[in-house]
Amino acid sequence: DVKVTQSSRYLVKRTGEKVFLECVQDMDHENMFWYRQDPGLGLRLIYFSYDVKMKEKGDIPEGYSVSREKKERFSLILESASTNQTSMYLCASSLGRASRYNEQFFGPGTRLTVL
Amino acid sequence: GQNIDQPTEMTATEGAIVQINCTYQTSGFNGLFWYQQHAGEAPTFLSYNVLDGLEEKGRFSSFLSRSKGYSYLLLKELQMKDSASYLCVLSGDTNAGKSTFGDGTTLTVKP
């Protein structure tokens, strides 16, 4: 079974802090994604990556950056956390882009609170 | 999601059948996924449609009509554990490999 792990289930940070959220997948998937999920807004894509060192902006990239130095690891960085970044953050991976291969496997999520 | 419409909430009775509809406003996409998400947990895969028609998988079936811009998820013999949010997802509509998620339909199954 594919396993996607995230570094923390719960995180509390202060406004202005730099925050790192780590995601690791163990099935050699090409693609990795970062989403945030907020009540009434559904899942929104922040950034995604098709390959090592490659990244593409999603729908809401402002205030975030990402890093993919190794195929299995995709990091989300909040350069200067703000209260409106309080949310549930979900990492996902998929085998490929085409057709059924784009089934996404999700990590358990990180609930981030910014005070 | 801005291109996907699903009912926000539905309620059904244990043992019954429920149909969750999804309409979308895009002309090109690779396929359509349905995911299930229990409260406080991550989404998990339920079904995938690439061609028009019905895909059946145990108690769950999903239907797609590209010409009508319409999909539905059918859940039979409802169980209490089916209480969850159901997400309609378009794959590859704006970018190959990228998915657009609907806001989800929260289904409550009552005894």
Short mmCIF file of C-alpha atoms in Angstrom, two decimals:
data_model
loop_
_atom_site.label_atom_id
_atom_site.label_comp_id
_atom_site.label_asym_id
_atom_site.label_seq_id
_atom_site.Cartn_x
_atom_site.Cartn_y
_atom_site.Cartn_z
CA ASP A 1 0.00 0.00 0.00
CA VAL A 2 1.09 3.52 -0.74
CA LYS A 3 1.97 5.42 2.33
CA VAL A 4 2.12 9.19 2.53
CA THR A 5 3.33 10.62 5.80
CA GLN A 6 3.37 14.17 7.08
CA SER A 7 5.73 15.46 9.72
CA SER A 8 3.12 16.67 12.20
CA ARG A 9 -0.59 16.13 12.84
CA TYR A 10 -0.96 19.35 14.82
CA LEU A 11 1.20 22.46 14.79
CA VAL A 12 0.87 25.81 16.53
CA LYS A 13 3.00 28.72 15.35
CA ARG A 14 3.16 32.45 15.89
CA THR A 15 2.59 35.15 13.29
CA GLY A 16 5.77 35.88 11.38
CA GLU A 17 7.44 32.53 12.05
CA LYS A 18 8.85 30.45 9.21
CA VAL A 19 7.03 27.13 9.05
CA PHE A 20 8.10 23.90 7.35
CA LEU A 21 5.64 21.13 6.58
CA GLU A 22 7.23 17.91 5.38
CA CYS A 23 5.68 15.16 3.31
CA VAL A 24 7.19 11.80 2.36
CA GLN A 25 5.79 9.08 0.09
CA ASP A 26 7.22 5.60 -0.22
CA MET A 27 5.95 4.34 -3.58
CA ASP A 28 8.18 6.14 -6.06
CA HIS A 29 5.34 8.38 -7.25
CA GLU A 30 6.18 11.04 -9.81
CA ASN A 31 3.75 13.69 -8.66
CA MET A 32 3.29 15.36 -5.32
CA PHE A 33 0.80 17.98 -4.23
CA TRP A 34 0.08 20.35 -1.38
CA TYR A 35 -3.51 21.38 -0.62
CA ARG A 36 -5.23 23.30 2.09
CA GLN A 37 -8.74 22.49 3.19
CA ASP A 38 -11.02 25.01 4.83
CA PRO A 39 -14.72 24.70 5.73
CA GLY A 40 -16.90 25.82 2.84
CA LEU A 41 -13.95 26.16 0.47
CA GLY A 42 -13.06 22.54 -0.19
CA LEU A 43 -9.55 21.45 -1.14
CA ARG A 44 -7.48 24.10 -2.85
CA LEU A 45 -4.20 23.35 -4.58
CA ILE A 46 -1.23 25.37 -3.35
CA TYR A 47 1.69 23.86 -5.30
CA PHE A 48 2.51 20.66 -7.09
CA SER A 49 5.56 18.94 -8.50
CA TYR A 50 6.03 16.52 -11.37
CA ASP A 51 9.66 15.71 -10.73
CA VAL A 52 12.60 16.43 -8.53
CA LYS A 53 13.43 20.13 -8.42
CA MET A 54 10.34 20.94 -10.46
CA LYS A 55 7.40 22.87 -9.09
CA GLU A 56 4.29 24.51 -10.42
CA LYS A 57 1.93 26.96 -8.82
CA GLY A 58 -1.52 25.81 -7.98
CA ASP A 59 -4.55 27.98 -7.40
CA ILE A 60 -3.43 29.73 -4.21
CA PRO A 61 0.40 29.88 -4.09
CA GLU A 62 0.69 33.32 -2.46
CA GLY A 63 2.52 33.21 0.85
CA TYR A 64 3.89 29.71 0.24
CA SER A 65 6.91 28.11 -1.37
CA VAL A 66 7.90 24.48 -1.90
CA SER A 67 10.97 22.35 -2.24
CA ARG A 68 11.48 18.95 -3.84
CA GLU A 69 15.10 17.93 -3.57
CA LYS A 70 14.37 14.20 -3.51
CA LYS A 71 11.65 12.30 -5.33
CA GLU A 72 10.01 11.01 -2.17
CA ARG A 73 9.94 14.29 -0.25
CA PHE A 74 7.95 17.46 -0.86
CA SER A 75 8.15 20.34 1.59
CA LEU A 76 5.78 23.25 1.99
CA ILE A 77 7.23 26.45 3.44
CA LEU A 78 5.35 29.36 4.94
CA GLU A 79 7.95 32.11 4.79
CA SER A 80 6.19 34.32 7.34
CA ALA A 81 3.13 32.68 8.82
CA SER A 82 -0.06 34.72 9.08
CA THR A 83 -3.32 34.00 10.85
CA ASN A 84 -5.15 33.49 7.54
CA GLN A 85 -2.90 30.49 6.92
CA THR A 86 -4.53 28.64 9.79
CA SER A 87 -5.89 25.58 8.04
CA MET A 88 -5.69 21.83 7.45
CA TYR A 89 -2.82 21.07 5.08
CA LEU A 90 -2.95 17.88 3.05
CA CYS A 91 -0.14 16.37 1.04
CA ALA A 92 -0.85 13.91 -1.75
CA SER A 93 1.05 11.90 -4.34
CA SER A 94 0.13 10.17 -7.59
CA LEU A 95 1.89 7.71 -9.85
CA GLY A 96 1.55 9.69 -13.08
CA ARG A 97 -0.47 12.35 -14.82
CA ALA A 98 -2.55 10.38 -17.25
CA SER A 99 -5.87 8.80 -16.58
CA ARG A 100 -6.22 6.47 -13.62
CA TYR A 101 -2.57 7.04 -12.68
CA ASN A 102 -3.56 10.40 -11.31
CA GLU A 103 -5.38 8.84 -8.39
CA GLN A 104 -4.15 10.81 -5.42
CA PHE A 105 -3.02 9.21 -2.19
CA PHE A 106 -3.26 11.55 0.74
CA GLY A 107 -1.31 11.93 3.93
CA PRO A 108 -3.16 12.27 7.26
CA GLY A 109 -2.99 16.06 7.20
CA THR A 110 -1.42 18.73 9.39
CA ARG A 111 -3.73 21.04 11.27
CA LEU A 112 -1.80 24.30 11.52
CA THR A 113 -2.86 27.09 13.85
CA VAL A 114 -1.17 30.47 13.53
CA LEU A 115 -1.62 32.71 16.56
CA GLY B 1 -14.32 24.11 -6.71
CA GLN B 2 -15.35 26.87 -9.02
CA ASN B 3 -16.20 24.55 -11.92
CA ILE B 4 -17.89 21.80 -9.98
CA ASP B 5 -21.30 21.79 -8.31
CA GLN B 6 -22.44 19.27 -5.72
CA PRO B 7 -25.16 19.48 -3.08
CA THR B 8 -23.73 20.60 0.23
CA GLU B 9 -25.56 18.11 2.43
CA MET B 10 -27.71 15.00 2.10
CA THR B 11 -29.39 12.72 4.61
CA ALA B 12 -30.45 9.13 4.05
CA THR B 13 -31.56 6.11 6.05
CA GLU B 14 -29.52 3.02 6.80
CA GLY B 15 -30.18 0.34 4.19
CA ALA B 16 -31.44 2.81 1.59
CA ILE B 17 -29.93 3.95 -1.71
CA VAL B 18 -28.63 7.47 -2.22
CA GLN B 19 -27.44 9.27 -5.35
CA ILE B 20 -25.01 12.17 -5.09
CA ASN B 21 -24.95 14.33 -8.19
CA CYS B 22 -22.10 16.36 -9.59
CA THR B 23 -22.27 18.81 -12.47
CA TYR B 24 -19.28 20.57 -13.95
CA GLN B 25 -18.59 23.38 -16.38
CA THR B 26 -15.52 22.37 -18.32
CA SER B 27 -15.18 20.79 -21.73
CA GLY B 28 -11.93 18.93 -21.47
CA PHE B 29 -10.62 16.68 -18.76
CA ASN B 30 -8.93 13.31 -18.50
CA GLY B 31 -11.24 11.60 -16.06
CA LEU B 32 -13.50 12.05 -13.07
CA PHE B 33 -12.76 10.71 -9.61
CA TRP B 34 -14.91 10.31 -6.51
CA TYR B 35 -13.24 10.35 -3.11
CA GLN B 36 -14.64 9.68 0.34
CA GLN B 37 -13.52 11.72 3.32
CA HIS B 38 -14.53 10.92 6.88
CA ALA B 39 -14.47 13.77 9.35
CA GLY B 40 -10.93 14.55 10.48
CA GLU B 41 -9.38 12.15 8.00
CA ALA B 42 -7.79 12.38 4.56
CA PRO B 43 -9.73 11.68 1.35
CA THR B 44 -9.55 8.15 -0.04
CA PHE B 45 -10.27 6.92 -3.56
CA LEU B 46 -13.70 5.50 -4.35
CA SER B 47 -14.11 5.38 -8.12
CA TYR B 48 -12.87 6.62 -11.48
CA ASN B 49 -14.69 7.24 -14.77
CA VAL B 50 -12.95 8.06 -18.01
CA LEU B 51 -15.59 6.90 -20.49
CA ASP B 52 -19.30 7.59 -20.41
CA GLY B 53 -21.28 5.01 -18.52
CA LEU B 54 -21.50 3.23 -15.24
CA GLU B 55 -18.64 1.83 -13.20
CA GLU B 56 -19.70 -0.57 -10.46
CA LYS B 57 -17.66 -1.51 -7.45
CA GLY B 58 -19.51 -3.38 -4.75
CA ARG B 59 -22.03 -1.11 -3.04
CA PHE B 60 -20.70 1.92 -4.90
CA SER B 61 -21.29 2.88 -8.53
CA SER B 62 -20.34 5.97 -10.43
CA PHE B 63 -21.75 7.29 -13.67
CA LEU B 64 -20.38 9.80 -16.16
CA SER B 65 -21.95 11.63 -19.08
CA ARG B 66 -19.45 13.95 -20.74
CA SER B 67 -22.02 15.39 -23.12
CA LYS B 68 -24.27 16.39 -20.22
CA GLY B 69 -21.46 17.56 -17.93
CA TYR B 70 -22.78 15.27 -15.25
CA SER B 71 -21.69 12.52 -12.91
CA TYR B 72 -23.25 10.77 -9.97
CA LEU B 73 -22.16 8.48 -7.20
CA LEU B 74 -24.66 5.82 -6.16
CA LEU B 75 -24.40 4.21 -2.76
CA LYS B 76 -26.53 1.12 -2.09
CA GLU B 77 -27.41 -0.66 1.17
CA LEU B 78 -26.27 2.34 3.15
CA GLN B 79 -24.41 1.72 6.36
CA MET B 80 -23.74 4.10 9.24
CA LYS B 81 -20.05 4.12 8.32
CA ASP B 82 -20.96 5.69 4.97
CA SER B 83 -21.56 8.98 6.78
CA ALA B 84 -18.80 11.10 5.26
CA SER B 85 -18.08 13.79 2.74
CA TYR B 86 -18.00 12.74 -0.93
CA LEU B 87 -15.80 14.72 -3.28
CA CYS B 88 -16.27 14.95 -7.03
CA VAL B 89 -12.90 15.60 -8.71
CA LEU B 90 -11.98 16.47 -12.28
CA SER B 91 -8.56 15.27 -13.32
CA GLY B 92 -6.51 17.08 -15.95
CA ASP B 93 -9.06 19.78 -16.75
CA THR B 94 -6.67 22.74 -16.73
CA ASN B 95 -3.35 20.95 -16.58
CA ALA B 96 -2.43 17.32 -17.08
CA GLY B 97 -1.89 15.81 -13.67
CA LYS B 98 -3.70 18.58 -11.83
CA SER B 99 -7.05 17.89 -10.21
CA THR B 100 -9.91 20.23 -9.35
CA PHE B 101 -11.94 19.25 -6.31
CA GLY B 102 -15.59 19.96 -5.71
CA ASP B 103 -16.49 21.27 -2.27
CA GLY B 104 -17.96 17.91 -1.32
CA THR B 105 -21.32 16.56 -0.26
CA THR B 106 -21.70 15.70 3.42
CA LEU B 107 -23.83 12.58 3.70
CA THR B 108 -25.43 11.70 7.01
CA VAL B 109 -26.81 8.18 7.36
CA LYS B 110 -29.47 7.82 10.05
CA PRO B 111 -30.69 4.60 11.66
#
